[in-house]
Amino acid sequence: MNIIGRNTFAVVNIEKYLKNLEFLNSCTTAKIMPVLKADAYGHGMQELGKAALKSGYDMFAVAFLEEALELLSSGILSKVLIFNYFDPKDLKSVLDYSDYLRPTITSIDFLEKACGILGKDIKKLVFHINVDTGMNRIGIREEELSTLIRLIKKHNINVEGIYSHFATADEKDEFVKIQYDKFLNILNYIINEGIDIKIRHLANSAGLLFFPQSSLDYVRPGVATFGMQPSNIIKVEELKPVMELKSTVAKINMVKSGESIGYGRTFTTLKSMKTAIVPIGYADGYFRNLSNKAYVLINGKKCRILGNISMDQMVVDITEVNTNVGDEVVLIGEQDGVSITCEELAQKAGTINYEITSKLTRRVPRIYIRGGN
Ligand SMILES: *Cc1c(COP(=O)(O)O)cnc(C)c1O
């Protein structure tokens, strides 16, 4: 049974996702490893993963083991790189899917514990090494490389890939080049130690678009695949937003001059106003700090949010808009040629576009479409 309910949903356009992937593909000589962590930044990792797999992408990346297992159990049987830390005790479940799962050696401690727990079975696993070239987060540090190599040789660890991650590829910054050079030096060092590595990868979305020299064997774009801009400085016109966020007009009020709207009375009318109540709030992941700042689209017009956004609803100004209960409200996306982007909302909310889509909660159903707008 399909319940329409409050008529509030995120429309995810699979065709646009595939077109973005194609465009990114055309920008680099490397192979694309689509990043699907955090439920594909809120877009839905299973549906987008299936579409990308069908289109021939043969390796995906997620942050955590749980996410990799979700991909596999949804039938996406392909290589999945796990970027981040997990308890080495869980390596036993990685062993069950060793054809597909590619855990990362994120620290010396992780590798030592892994060897202790798996014993000889460690040889059945295929690892990627994350080397720290300047993020100072997870990853093997330069001074730990000799220990790493000793452990790899001692336990016959099967290393398929090596990678690092850029801190500033979205800015016009010298640091990208410093990290790139450092990565190549580390790579040389490891190869000279006789360790055979097939796959080298470094670039995220911004790296592959703005520093394509850094494309090696694979690139790992996330944000750009969803049509969001990887940089505040350079706009890439070819990227088409994959997600739209829509709701509906639930009620129309005529508010007299001098009345307040919502919790905390942060907005008071200076004249009589017509308002629309929209059944979406911060518990859906729409940022509460957009109260009194952001707009929604109704009938092709920008309507300002009035007062504090509530958990389940918001109030918008429709004084100048012709509309009825049941009409479409666009919170992210396009209506009659007018658009509201995640970048715009992120800027108003004091955050980045990544956070706008990945914070949309489960309460917002994702509707998958192909083609159209
Ligand atoms: C998230 C992530 C990416 C993707 O980054 P985007 O900026 O979204 O393209 C690539 N590599 C690693 C290691 C990541 O954690």
mmCIF file of C-alpha atoms and ligand atoms in Angstrom:
data_model
loop_
_atom_site.group_PDB
_atom_site.id
_atom_site.type_symbol
_atom_site.label_atom_id
_atom_site.label_comp_id
_atom_site.label_asym_id
_atom_site.label_seq_id
_atom_site.Cartn_x
_atom_site.Cartn_y
_atom_site.Cartn_z
ATOM 1 C CA MET A 1 0.000 0.000 0.000
ATOM 2 C CA ASN A 2 1.299 3.385 -0.952
ATOM 3 C CA ILE A 3 0.466 6.033 1.601
ATOM 4 C CA ILE A 4 0.700 9.561 0.275
ATOM 5 C CA GLY A 5 0.568 10.981 3.776
ATOM 6 C CA ARG A 6 1.926 14.468 4.107
ATOM 7 C CA ASN A 7 3.153 14.583 0.512
ATOM 8 C CA THR A 8 6.725 15.346 1.495
ATOM 9 C CA PHE A 9 9.582 13.529 -0.204
ATOM 10 C CA ALA A 10 13.012 13.720 -1.766
ATOM 11 C CA VAL A 11 12.975 13.001 -5.482
ATOM 12 C CA VAL A 12 16.206 11.315 -6.544
ATOM 13 C CA ASN A 13 16.924 11.286 -10.270
ATOM 14 C CA ILE A 14 18.969 8.225 -11.189
ATOM 15 C CA GLU A 15 19.580 9.396 -14.739
ATOM 16 C CA LYS A 16 21.148 12.619 -13.540
ATOM 17 C CA TYR A 17 23.366 10.622 -11.200
ATOM 18 C CA LEU A 18 24.567 8.466 -14.105
ATOM 19 C CA LYS A 19 25.115 11.558 -16.280
ATOM 20 C CA ASN A 20 27.233 13.158 -13.568
ATOM 21 C CA LEU A 21 29.292 9.978 -13.366
ATOM 22 C CA GLU A 22 29.720 10.011 -17.136
ATOM 23 C CA PHE A 23 30.805 13.626 -17.066
ATOM 24 C CA LEU A 24 33.362 12.941 -14.326
ATOM 25 C CA ASN A 25 34.553 9.965 -16.328
ATOM 26 C CA SER A 26 35.191 12.271 -19.269
ATOM 27 C CA CYS A 27 37.358 14.530 -17.077
ATOM 28 C CA THR A 28 39.920 11.921 -16.133
ATOM 29 C CA THR A 29 41.941 9.014 -17.458
ATOM 30 C CA ALA A 30 41.471 7.183 -14.162
ATOM 31 C CA LYS A 31 38.601 4.817 -13.388
ATOM 32 C CA ILE A 32 35.781 6.116 -11.245
ATOM 33 C CA MET A 33 35.142 4.585 -7.832
ATOM 34 C CA PRO A 34 31.784 6.118 -6.831
ATOM 35 C CA VAL A 35 31.650 6.993 -3.129
ATOM 36 C CA LEU A 36 28.382 5.825 -1.560
ATOM 37 C CA LYS A 37 29.049 6.421 2.139
ATOM 38 C CA ALA A 38 26.402 7.933 4.422
ATOM 39 C CA ASP A 39 23.626 6.419 2.314
ATOM 40 C CA ALA A 40 25.072 8.161 -0.737
ATOM 41 C CA TYR A 41 25.097 11.509 1.103
ATOM 42 C CA GLY A 42 21.417 10.992 1.866
ATOM 43 C CA HIS A 43 20.404 10.029 -1.680
ATOM 44 C CA GLY A 44 20.146 6.272 -1.049
ATOM 45 C CA MET A 45 23.164 4.000 -1.538
ATOM 46 C CA GLN A 46 21.269 0.922 -2.662
ATOM 47 C CA GLU A 47 19.393 2.421 -5.606
ATOM 48 C CA LEU A 48 22.284 4.566 -6.839
ATOM 49 C CA GLY A 49 24.751 1.739 -6.302
ATOM 50 C CA LYS A 50 22.625 -0.658 -8.346
ATOM 51 C CA ALA A 51 22.314 1.859 -11.180
ATOM 52 C CA ALA A 52 26.056 2.530 -11.229
ATOM 53 C CA LEU A 53 26.886 -1.171 -11.122
ATOM 54 C CA LYS A 54 24.604 -1.762 -14.126
ATOM 55 C CA SER A 55 26.417 1.027 -15.967
ATOM 56 C CA GLY A 56 29.713 -0.770 -15.496
ATOM 57 C CA TYR A 57 31.335 0.855 -12.462
ATOM 58 C CA ASP A 58 33.197 -1.963 -10.790
ATOM 59 C CA MET A 59 34.347 -0.628 -7.441
ATOM 60 C CA PHE A 60 32.601 1.464 -4.800
ATOM 61 C CA ALA A 61 33.658 3.102 -1.572
ATOM 62 C CA VAL A 62 31.920 3.555 1.759
ATOM 63 C CA ALA A 63 33.059 4.769 5.167
ATOM 64 C CA PHE A 64 32.160 1.830 7.369
ATOM 65 C CA LEU A 65 31.943 -1.944 7.339
ATOM 66 C CA GLU A 66 28.211 -1.816 8.101
ATOM 67 C CA GLU A 67 27.665 0.237 4.943
ATOM 68 C CA ALA A 68 29.695 -2.192 2.831
ATOM 69 C CA LEU A 69 27.631 -5.099 4.135
ATOM 70 C CA GLU A 70 24.443 -3.199 3.316
ATOM 71 C CA LEU A 71 25.615 -2.793 -0.286
ATOM 72 C CA LEU A 72 26.421 -6.481 -0.615
ATOM 73 C CA SER A 73 23.178 -7.638 0.977
ATOM 74 C CA SER A 74 21.213 -5.443 -1.412
ATOM 75 C CA GLY A 75 22.781 -7.378 -4.276
ATOM 76 C CA ILE A 76 25.563 -4.995 -5.246
ATOM 77 C CA LEU A 77 28.186 -7.674 -5.632
ATOM 78 C CA SER A 78 31.248 -5.683 -6.539
ATOM 79 C CA LYS A 79 34.429 -4.552 -4.871
ATOM 80 C CA VAL A 80 33.712 -2.226 -1.962
ATOM 81 C CA LEU A 81 36.479 -0.234 -0.307
ATOM 82 C CA ILE A 82 35.915 0.543 3.379
ATOM 83 C CA PHE A 83 37.622 3.845 4.193
ATOM 84 C CA ASN A 84 37.354 4.022 7.910
ATOM 85 C CA TYR A 85 38.072 2.276 11.189
ATOM 86 C CA PHE A 86 36.176 -0.751 12.419
ATOM 87 C CA ASP A 87 36.830 -3.092 15.315
ATOM 88 C CA PRO A 88 39.320 -5.693 14.052
ATOM 89 C CA LYS A 89 37.181 -8.358 15.741
ATOM 90 C CA ASP A 90 34.741 -7.799 12.862
ATOM 91 C CA LEU A 91 37.365 -8.959 10.381
ATOM 92 C CA LYS A 92 35.862 -12.430 10.690
ATOM 93 C CA SER A 93 32.769 -11.165 8.894
ATOM 94 C CA VAL A 94 34.986 -9.500 6.293
ATOM 95 C CA LEU A 95 36.520 -12.918 5.701
ATOM 96 C CA ASP A 96 33.088 -14.244 4.639
ATOM 97 C CA TYR A 97 33.001 -11.697 1.817
ATOM 98 C CA SER A 98 36.684 -11.444 1.048
ATOM 99 C CA ASP A 99 36.063 -11.512 -2.721
ATOM 100 C CA TYR A 100 34.329 -8.150 -2.450
ATOM 101 C CA LEU A 101 35.347 -6.290 0.676
ATOM 102 C CA ARG A 102 38.482 -4.185 0.710
ATOM 103 C CA PRO A 103 39.276 -3.059 4.257
ATOM 104 C CA THR A 104 41.732 -0.222 4.751
ATOM 105 C CA ILE A 105 44.840 -0.463 6.873
ATOM 106 C CA THR A 106 44.034 2.695 8.831
ATOM 107 C CA SER A 107 46.719 2.316 11.508
ATOM 108 C CA ILE A 108 49.557 0.058 12.648
ATOM 109 C CA ASP A 109 47.451 -0.917 15.640
ATOM 110 C CA PHE A 110 44.650 -2.108 13.336
ATOM 111 C CA LEU A 111 47.016 -4.237 11.278
ATOM 112 C CA GLU A 112 48.687 -5.794 14.321
ATOM 113 C CA LYS A 113 45.344 -6.682 15.884
ATOM 114 C CA ALA A 114 44.075 -8.013 12.552
ATOM 115 C CA CYS A 115 47.081 -10.357 12.299
ATOM 116 C CA GLY A 116 46.548 -11.487 15.883
ATOM 117 C CA ILE A 117 42.860 -12.210 15.383
ATOM 118 C CA LEU A 118 42.975 -13.879 11.964
ATOM 119 C CA GLY A 119 46.291 -15.703 12.181
ATOM 120 C CA LYS A 120 47.086 -17.357 8.855
ATOM 121 C CA ASP A 121 43.670 -16.383 7.481
ATOM 122 C CA ILE A 122 44.919 -12.797 7.170
ATOM 123 C CA LYS A 123 46.349 -13.832 3.781
ATOM 124 C CA LYS A 124 42.838 -14.359 2.454
ATOM 125 C CA LEU A 125 42.006 -10.685 2.836
ATOM 126 C CA VAL A 126 42.809 -7.963 0.332
ATOM 127 C CA PHE A 127 43.734 -4.587 1.810
ATOM 128 C CA HIS A 128 44.204 -1.016 0.752
ATOM 129 C CA ILE A 129 46.643 1.170 2.683
ATOM 130 C CA ASN A 130 45.665 4.701 3.637
ATOM 131 C CA VAL A 131 48.741 6.887 4.029
ATOM 132 C CA ASP A 132 48.470 10.211 5.799
ATOM 133 C CA THR A 133 49.839 12.996 3.621
ATOM 134 C CA GLY A 134 48.534 15.916 5.633
ATOM 135 C CA MET A 135 45.048 15.368 7.031
ATOM 136 C CA ASN A 136 46.392 14.056 10.329
ATOM 137 C CA ARG A 137 43.451 11.746 10.799
ATOM 138 C CA ILE A 138 43.400 8.006 10.067
ATOM 139 C CA GLY A 139 46.124 6.566 7.889
ATOM 140 C CA ILE A 140 49.711 5.432 8.217
ATOM 141 C CA ARG A 141 52.066 8.267 9.114
ATOM 142 C CA GLU A 142 55.389 8.688 7.357
ATOM 143 C CA GLU A 143 57.385 7.671 10.416
ATOM 144 C CA GLU A 144 55.378 4.434 10.625
ATOM 145 C CA LEU A 145 56.104 3.276 7.082
ATOM 146 C CA SER A 146 59.030 1.015 8.007
ATOM 147 C CA THR A 147 56.904 -0.739 10.652
ATOM 148 C CA LEU A 148 54.132 -1.119 8.102
ATOM 149 C CA ILE A 149 56.446 -2.714 5.586
ATOM 150 C CA ARG A 150 57.901 -5.051 8.172
ATOM 151 C CA LEU A 151 54.396 -6.241 9.133
ATOM 152 C CA ILE A 152 53.306 -6.644 5.512
ATOM 153 C CA LYS A 153 56.324 -8.809 4.747
ATOM 154 C CA LYS A 154 56.178 -10.790 7.956
ATOM 155 C CA HIS A 155 52.515 -11.740 7.578
ATOM 156 C CA ASN A 156 52.387 -11.862 3.799
ATOM 157 C CA ILE A 157 49.638 -9.251 3.669
ATOM 158 C CA ASN A 158 47.898 -8.938 0.333
ATOM 159 C CA VAL A 159 47.908 -5.229 -0.541
ATOM 160 C CA GLU A 160 45.867 -4.358 -3.608
ATOM 161 C CA GLY A 161 45.767 -0.603 -3.280
ATOM 162 C CA ILE A 162 47.188 2.491 -1.684
ATOM 163 C CA TYR A 163 45.613 5.883 -1.232
ATOM 164 C CA SER A 164 45.534 9.197 0.562
ATOM 165 C CA HIS A 165 43.048 12.059 0.835
ATOM 166 C CA PHE A 166 43.231 15.772 -0.040
ATOM 167 C CA ALA A 167 42.534 18.444 2.573
ATOM 168 C CA THR A 168 42.080 21.426 0.266
ATOM 169 C CA ALA A 169 41.368 20.306 -3.286
ATOM 170 C CA ASP A 170 38.264 22.541 -3.271
ATOM 171 C CA GLU A 171 40.364 25.670 -2.770
ATOM 172 C CA LYS A 172 43.030 27.159 -4.977
ATOM 173 C CA ASP A 173 45.758 25.988 -2.698
ATOM 174 C CA GLU A 174 49.411 24.869 -2.809
ATOM 175 C CA PHE A 175 48.752 22.155 -0.259
ATOM 176 C CA VAL A 176 47.196 19.871 -2.886
ATOM 177 C CA LYS A 177 50.498 19.745 -4.732
ATOM 178 C CA ILE A 178 52.429 19.152 -1.500
ATOM 179 C CA GLN A 179 50.158 16.210 -0.653
ATOM 180 C CA TYR A 180 50.403 14.845 -4.193
ATOM 181 C CA ASP A 181 54.222 14.928 -4.121
ATOM 182 C CA LYS A 182 54.298 13.387 -0.688
ATOM 183 C CA PHE A 183 51.995 10.597 -1.860
ATOM 184 C CA LEU A 184 54.236 9.811 -4.842
ATOM 185 C CA ASN A 185 57.307 9.723 -2.590
ATOM 186 C CA ILE A 186 55.661 7.306 -0.193
ATOM 187 C CA LEU A 187 54.505 5.203 -3.122
ATOM 188 C CA ASN A 188 58.043 4.999 -4.490
ATOM 189 C CA TYR A 189 59.404 4.054 -1.113
ATOM 190 C CA ILE A 190 56.902 1.213 -0.741
ATOM 191 C CA ILE A 191 57.468 -0.073 -4.275
ATOM 192 C CA ASN A 192 61.232 0.013 -3.722
ATOM 193 C CA GLU A 193 60.688 -2.167 -0.689
ATOM 194 C CA GLY A 194 59.377 -4.776 -3.112
ATOM 195 C CA ILE A 195 55.684 -4.455 -2.321
ATOM 196 C CA ASP A 196 53.531 -4.832 -5.386
ATOM 197 C CA ILE A 197 50.582 -2.441 -5.493
ATOM 198 C CA LYS A 198 48.089 -2.510 -8.346
ATOM 199 C CA ILE A 199 45.745 0.340 -7.552
ATOM 200 C CA ARG A 200 46.773 3.885 -6.613
ATOM 201 C CA HIS A 201 44.121 6.471 -5.897
ATOM 202 C CA LEU A 202 44.103 9.947 -4.448
ATOM 203 C CA ALA A 203 41.558 12.379 -5.869
ATOM 204 C CA ASN A 204 38.120 13.200 -4.467
ATOM 205 C CA SER A 205 35.601 15.223 -6.535
ATOM 206 C CA ALA A 206 37.520 18.483 -6.275
ATOM 207 C CA GLY A 207 40.851 16.760 -6.850
ATOM 208 C CA LEU A 208 39.725 15.133 -10.074
ATOM 209 C CA LEU A 209 38.061 18.298 -11.405
ATOM 210 C CA PHE A 210 40.578 20.954 -10.396
ATOM 211 C CA PHE A 211 43.824 18.971 -10.165
ATOM 212 C CA PRO A 212 43.396 16.229 -12.767
ATOM 213 C CA GLN A 213 47.146 15.499 -12.741
ATOM 214 C CA SER A 214 46.452 13.745 -9.450
ATOM 215 C CA SER A 215 44.259 11.116 -11.138
ATOM 216 C CA LEU A 216 46.177 7.856 -10.893
ATOM 217 C CA ASP A 217 44.433 4.482 -11.353
ATOM 218 C CA TYR A 218 41.153 5.385 -9.688
ATOM 219 C CA VAL A 219 39.452 8.561 -8.463
ATOM 220 C CA ARG A 220 36.930 8.651 -5.613
ATOM 221 C CA PRO A 221 34.264 11.280 -6.282
ATOM 222 C CA GLY A 222 31.333 11.651 -3.899
ATOM 223 C CA VAL A 223 29.734 15.072 -3.770
ATOM 224 C CA ALA A 224 30.063 15.803 -7.516
ATOM 225 C CA THR A 225 28.378 12.530 -8.491
ATOM 226 C CA PHE A 226 25.246 13.846 -6.771
ATOM 227 C CA GLY A 227 25.449 17.016 -8.834
ATOM 228 C CA MET A 228 26.543 19.165 -5.931
ATOM 229 C CA GLN A 229 29.391 21.613 -6.330
ATOM 230 C CA PRO A 230 32.691 20.489 -4.791
ATOM 231 C CA SER A 231 33.999 24.037 -4.451
ATOM 232 C CA ASN A 232 32.680 27.433 -3.418
ATOM 233 C CA ILE A 233 35.127 29.111 -5.787
ATOM 234 C CA ILE A 234 34.619 27.419 -9.145
ATOM 235 C CA LYS A 235 31.200 26.398 -10.433
ATOM 236 C CA VAL A 236 31.108 23.307 -12.635
ATOM 237 C CA GLU A 237 28.074 23.830 -14.878
ATOM 238 C CA GLU A 238 27.971 20.233 -16.108
ATOM 239 C CA LEU A 239 27.029 18.870 -12.692
ATOM 240 C CA LYS A 240 23.263 18.454 -12.326
ATOM 241 C CA PRO A 241 21.728 18.147 -8.841
ATOM 242 C CA VAL A 242 20.324 14.664 -8.349
ATOM 243 C CA MET A 243 18.003 15.427 -5.438
ATOM 244 C CA GLU A 244 14.963 17.645 -5.106
ATOM 245 C CA LEU A 245 13.128 18.136 -1.819
ATOM 246 C CA LYS A 246 9.404 18.696 -2.070
ATOM 247 C CA SER A 247 6.415 19.199 0.165
ATOM 248 C CA THR A 248 2.946 20.624 -0.103
ATOM 249 C CA VAL A 249 0.750 23.470 1.116
ATOM 250 C CA ALA A 250 -1.096 22.027 4.124
ATOM 251 C CA LYS A 251 -3.044 25.124 5.226
ATOM 252 C CA ILE A 252 -3.375 28.793 4.360
ATOM 253 C CA ASN A 253 -3.700 31.479 7.049
ATOM 254 C CA MET A 254 -4.584 35.154 6.899
ATOM 255 C CA VAL A 255 -2.521 36.788 9.632
ATOM 256 C CA LYS A 256 -3.294 40.296 10.893
ATOM 257 C CA SER A 257 -0.681 42.993 11.306
ATOM 258 C CA GLY A 258 1.198 42.799 14.630
ATOM 259 C CA GLU A 259 0.801 39.049 15.161
ATOM 260 C CA SER A 260 3.722 36.678 15.770
ATOM 261 C CA ILE A 261 4.431 33.353 14.092
ATOM 262 C CA GLY A 262 5.702 30.170 15.726
ATOM 263 C CA TYR A 263 7.839 29.289 18.736
ATOM 264 C CA GLY A 264 9.774 32.071 20.392
ATOM 265 C CA ARG A 265 7.831 34.708 18.416
ATOM 266 C CA THR A 266 10.908 35.529 16.289
ATOM 267 C CA PHE A 267 8.788 37.023 13.500
ATOM 268 C CA THR A 268 6.038 39.606 13.874
ATOM 269 C CA THR A 269 3.965 40.814 10.939
ATOM 270 C CA LEU A 270 4.171 44.525 10.104
ATOM 271 C CA LYS A 271 1.130 44.256 7.832
ATOM 272 C CA SER A 272 -1.562 41.677 7.234
ATOM 273 C CA MET A 273 -0.035 38.687 5.510
ATOM 274 C CA LYS A 274 -1.090 35.470 3.840
ATOM 275 C CA THR A 275 0.938 32.450 4.951
ATOM 276 C CA ALA A 276 1.204 28.793 3.978
ATOM 277 C CA ILE A 277 1.922 26.003 6.450
ATOM 278 C CA VAL A 278 4.311 23.396 5.022
ATOM 279 C CA PRO A 279 4.506 19.966 6.728
ATOM 280 C CA ILE A 280 8.296 19.610 6.974
ATOM 281 C CA GLY A 281 10.570 20.626 9.832
ATOM 282 C CA TYR A 282 13.946 20.196 11.446
ATOM 283 C CA ALA A 283 13.235 16.580 12.414
ATOM 284 C CA ASP A 284 13.271 15.905 8.677
ATOM 285 C CA GLY A 285 16.750 17.372 8.508
ATOM 286 C CA TYR A 286 15.756 20.801 7.240
ATOM 287 C CA PHE A 287 18.129 23.034 9.196
ATOM 288 C CA ARG A 288 16.404 24.990 11.955
ATOM 289 C CA ASN A 289 18.943 27.781 11.633
ATOM 290 C CA LEU A 290 17.398 28.562 8.236
ATOM 291 C CA SER A 291 14.470 30.086 10.190
ATOM 292 C CA ASN A 292 13.660 33.588 8.913
ATOM 293 C CA LYS A 293 16.450 33.194 6.310
ATOM 294 C CA ALA A 294 15.671 30.676 3.585
ATOM 295 C CA TYR A 295 12.975 30.497 0.930
ATOM 296 C CA VAL A 296 10.802 27.807 -0.571
ATOM 297 C CA LEU A 297 9.209 27.826 -4.023
ATOM 298 C CA ILE A 298 5.455 27.882 -4.509
ATOM 299 C CA ASN A 299 3.922 28.536 -7.909
ATOM 300 C CA GLY A 300 7.372 29.530 -9.214
ATOM 301 C CA LYS A 301 7.829 32.243 -6.568
ATOM 302 C CA LYS A 302 10.315 32.488 -3.727
ATOM 303 C CA CYS A 303 8.450 32.467 -0.403
ATOM 304 C CA ARG A 304 10.388 33.382 2.727
ATOM 305 C CA ILE A 305 10.253 31.197 5.838
ATOM 306 C CA LEU A 306 8.600 33.183 8.647
ATOM 307 C CA GLY A 307 9.465 32.580 12.303
ATOM 308 C CA ASN A 308 11.205 29.558 13.752
ATOM 309 C CA ILE A 309 11.086 26.303 11.835
ATOM 310 C CA SER A 310 9.332 23.715 14.032
ATOM 311 C CA MET A 311 10.078 20.018 14.316
ATOM 312 C CA ASP A 312 7.326 19.066 11.841
ATOM 313 C CA GLN A 313 6.228 22.220 10.073
ATOM 314 C CA MET A 314 7.183 25.660 8.892
ATOM 315 C CA VAL A 315 5.332 28.813 7.869
ATOM 316 C CA VAL A 316 6.100 30.712 4.670
ATOM 317 C CA ASP A 317 5.024 34.037 3.210
ATOM 318 C CA ILE A 318 2.567 33.691 0.317
ATOM 319 C CA THR A 319 1.137 37.212 0.507
ATOM 320 C CA GLU A 320 1.953 37.784 -3.177
ATOM 321 C CA VAL A 321 1.459 34.198 -4.366
ATOM 322 C CA ASN A 322 -1.581 32.567 -5.899
ATOM 323 C CA THR A 323 -1.809 29.136 -4.349
ATOM 324 C CA ASN A 324 -4.149 26.557 -2.859
ATOM 325 C CA VAL A 325 -3.918 23.845 -0.250
ATOM 326 C CA GLY A 326 -2.336 20.802 -1.888
ATOM 327 C CA ASP A 327 -0.054 22.761 -4.207
ATOM 328 C CA GLU A 328 3.578 21.706 -4.574
ATOM 329 C CA VAL A 329 6.273 23.321 -2.418
ATOM 330 C CA VAL A 330 9.904 22.981 -3.538
ATOM 331 C CA LEU A 331 12.503 23.314 -0.772
ATOM 332 C CA ILE A 332 15.462 22.162 -2.887
ATOM 333 C CA GLY A 333 15.255 22.019 -6.667
ATOM 334 C CA GLU A 334 13.490 23.783 -9.480
ATOM 335 C CA GLN A 335 9.977 25.047 -10.083
ATOM 336 C CA ASP A 336 8.917 27.031 -13.178
ATOM 337 C CA GLY A 337 12.538 27.873 -13.987
ATOM 338 C CA VAL A 338 13.347 29.190 -10.504
ATOM 339 C CA SER A 339 15.680 27.107 -8.369
ATOM 340 C CA ILE A 340 16.976 26.676 -4.860
ATOM 341 C CA THR A 341 20.278 24.815 -4.531
ATOM 342 C CA CYS A 342 21.878 22.944 -1.653
ATOM 343 C CA GLU A 343 24.808 25.342 -2.009
ATOM 344 C CA GLU A 344 22.514 28.307 -1.354
ATOM 345 C CA LEU A 345 20.946 26.665 1.701
ATOM 346 C CA ALA A 346 24.347 25.570 3.004
ATOM 347 C CA GLN A 347 25.666 29.087 2.773
ATOM 348 C CA LYS A 348 22.669 30.471 4.679
ATOM 349 C CA ALA A 349 22.902 27.711 7.271
ATOM 350 C CA GLY A 350 26.633 28.264 7.757
ATOM 351 C CA THR A 351 27.608 24.806 6.550
ATOM 352 C CA ILE A 352 28.521 22.913 3.366
ATOM 353 C CA ASN A 353 26.243 21.281 0.774
ATOM 354 C CA TYR A 354 27.350 17.795 1.908
ATOM 355 C CA GLU A 355 25.575 18.348 5.214
ATOM 356 C CA ILE A 356 22.303 19.520 3.649
ATOM 357 C CA THR A 357 21.530 16.241 1.869
ATOM 358 C CA SER A 358 23.240 13.805 4.232
ATOM 359 C CA LYS A 359 21.280 15.113 7.207
ATOM 360 C CA LEU A 360 17.864 14.505 5.611
ATOM 361 C CA THR A 361 16.326 11.961 7.932
ATOM 362 C CA ARG A 362 14.572 8.650 7.317
ATOM 363 C CA ARG A 363 11.225 10.350 7.806
ATOM 364 C CA VAL A 364 11.560 11.815 4.295
ATOM 365 C CA PRO A 365 10.801 9.081 1.754
ATOM 366 C CA ARG A 366 13.163 8.943 -1.227
ATOM 367 C CA ILE A 367 11.332 8.600 -4.536
ATOM 368 C CA TYR A 368 13.483 7.357 -7.424
ATOM 369 C CA ILE A 369 12.848 8.550 -10.930
ATOM 370 C CA ARG A 370 14.611 8.280 -14.262
ATOM 371 C CA GLY A 371 14.642 11.039 -16.858
ATOM 372 C CA GLY A 372 12.295 14.036 -16.834
ATOM 373 C CA ASN A 373 12.935 16.885 -14.482
HETATM 374 C C1 LIG B 1 34.254 11.095 1.412
HETATM 375 C C2 LIG B 1 35.515 10.725 0.775
HETATM 376 C C3 LIG B 1 35.700 10.930 -0.608
HETATM 377 C C4 LIG B 1 34.706 11.674 -1.483
HETATM 378 O O1 LIG B 1 34.891 13.049 -1.307
HETATM 379 P P1 LIG B 1 34.039 14.142 -2.142
HETATM 380 O O2 LIG B 1 34.584 15.432 -1.692
HETATM 381 O O3 LIG B 1 32.614 13.949 -1.731
HETATM 382 O O4 LIG B 1 34.252 13.859 -3.571
HETATM 383 C C5 LIG B 1 36.870 10.441 -1.173
HETATM 384 N N1 LIG B 1 37.814 9.835 -0.423
HETATM 385 C C6 LIG B 1 37.674 9.645 0.914
HETATM 386 C C7 LIG B 1 38.756 8.966 1.673
HETATM 387 C C8 LIG B 1 36.528 10.103 1.568
HETATM 388 O O5 LIG B 1 36.403 9.919 2.875
#
